[in-house]
Short mmCIF file of C-alpha atoms in Angstrom, two decimals:
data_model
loop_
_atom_site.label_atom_id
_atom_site.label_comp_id
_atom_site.label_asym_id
_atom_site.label_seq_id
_atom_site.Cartn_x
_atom_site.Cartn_y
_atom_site.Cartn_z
CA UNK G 1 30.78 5.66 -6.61
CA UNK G 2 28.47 2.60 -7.24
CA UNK G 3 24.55 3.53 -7.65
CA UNK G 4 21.96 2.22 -4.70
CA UNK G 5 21.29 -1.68 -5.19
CA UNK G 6 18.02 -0.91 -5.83
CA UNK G 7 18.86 1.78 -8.46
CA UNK G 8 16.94 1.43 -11.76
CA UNK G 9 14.23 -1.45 -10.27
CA UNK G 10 11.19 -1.28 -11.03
CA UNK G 11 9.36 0.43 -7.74
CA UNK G 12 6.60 -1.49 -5.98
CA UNK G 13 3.37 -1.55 -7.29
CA UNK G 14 0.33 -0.40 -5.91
CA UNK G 15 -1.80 -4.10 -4.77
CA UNK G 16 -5.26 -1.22 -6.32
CA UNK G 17 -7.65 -3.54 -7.51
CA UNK G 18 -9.60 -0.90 -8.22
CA UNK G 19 -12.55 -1.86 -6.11
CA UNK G 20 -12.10 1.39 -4.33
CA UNK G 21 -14.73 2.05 -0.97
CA UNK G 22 -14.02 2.75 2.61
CA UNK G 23 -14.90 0.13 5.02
CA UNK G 24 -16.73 2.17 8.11
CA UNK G 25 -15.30 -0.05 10.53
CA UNK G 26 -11.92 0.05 9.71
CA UNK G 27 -11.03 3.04 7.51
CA UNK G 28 -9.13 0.44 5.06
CA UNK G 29 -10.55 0.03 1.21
CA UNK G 30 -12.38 -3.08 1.16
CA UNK G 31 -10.58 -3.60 -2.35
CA UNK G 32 -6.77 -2.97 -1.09
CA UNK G 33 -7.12 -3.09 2.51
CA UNK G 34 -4.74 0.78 2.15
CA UNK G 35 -5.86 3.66 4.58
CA UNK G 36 -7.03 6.65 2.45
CA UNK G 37 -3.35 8.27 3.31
CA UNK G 38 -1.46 5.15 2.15
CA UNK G 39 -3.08 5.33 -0.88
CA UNK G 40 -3.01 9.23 -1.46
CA UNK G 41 0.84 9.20 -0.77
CA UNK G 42 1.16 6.38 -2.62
CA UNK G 43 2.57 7.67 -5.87
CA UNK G 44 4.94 10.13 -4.03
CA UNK G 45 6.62 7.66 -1.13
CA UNK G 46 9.74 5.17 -0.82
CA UNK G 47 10.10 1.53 -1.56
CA UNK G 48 10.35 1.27 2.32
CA UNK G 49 7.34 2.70 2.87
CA UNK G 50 5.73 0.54 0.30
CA UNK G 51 6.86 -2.63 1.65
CA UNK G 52 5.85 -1.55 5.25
CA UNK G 53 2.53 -1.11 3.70
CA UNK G 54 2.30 -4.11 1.81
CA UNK G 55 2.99 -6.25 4.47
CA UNK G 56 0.05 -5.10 6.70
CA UNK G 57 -2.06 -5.78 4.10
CA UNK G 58 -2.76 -9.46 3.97
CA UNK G 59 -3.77 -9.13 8.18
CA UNK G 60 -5.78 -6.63 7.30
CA UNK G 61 -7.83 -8.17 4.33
CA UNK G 62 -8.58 -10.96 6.96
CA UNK G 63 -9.75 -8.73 9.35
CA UNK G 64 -12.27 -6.89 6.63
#
């Protein structure tokens, strides 16, 4: 049985730039553009989760 292609990558990393502060208006970090439950869940969640989240983030950021 052949491991998962992705087996032994490196998993995404988190885009904190550790300017960390809720942005009333939006609920996003004005630092990461994450929700507070993308980032709590962060550590604990797939690579497919992590790319779905990292590619809202660059819309978002413009929004802020």
């Amino acid at each position: 049985m052949n491991p998962p292609a992705d087996a032994g990558a490196a998993p995404i990393e988190s885009p904190c730039t550790g300017i960390c502060r809720i942005h009333p208006a939006t609920g996003w970090c004005v630092g990461c553009a994450r929700t507070l439950d993308e980032i709590v869940r962060w550590g604990a969640t797939d690579d497919a989760d992590r790319d779905s989240v990292m590619a809202a983030l660059p819309a978002r950021m413009r929004a802020i």
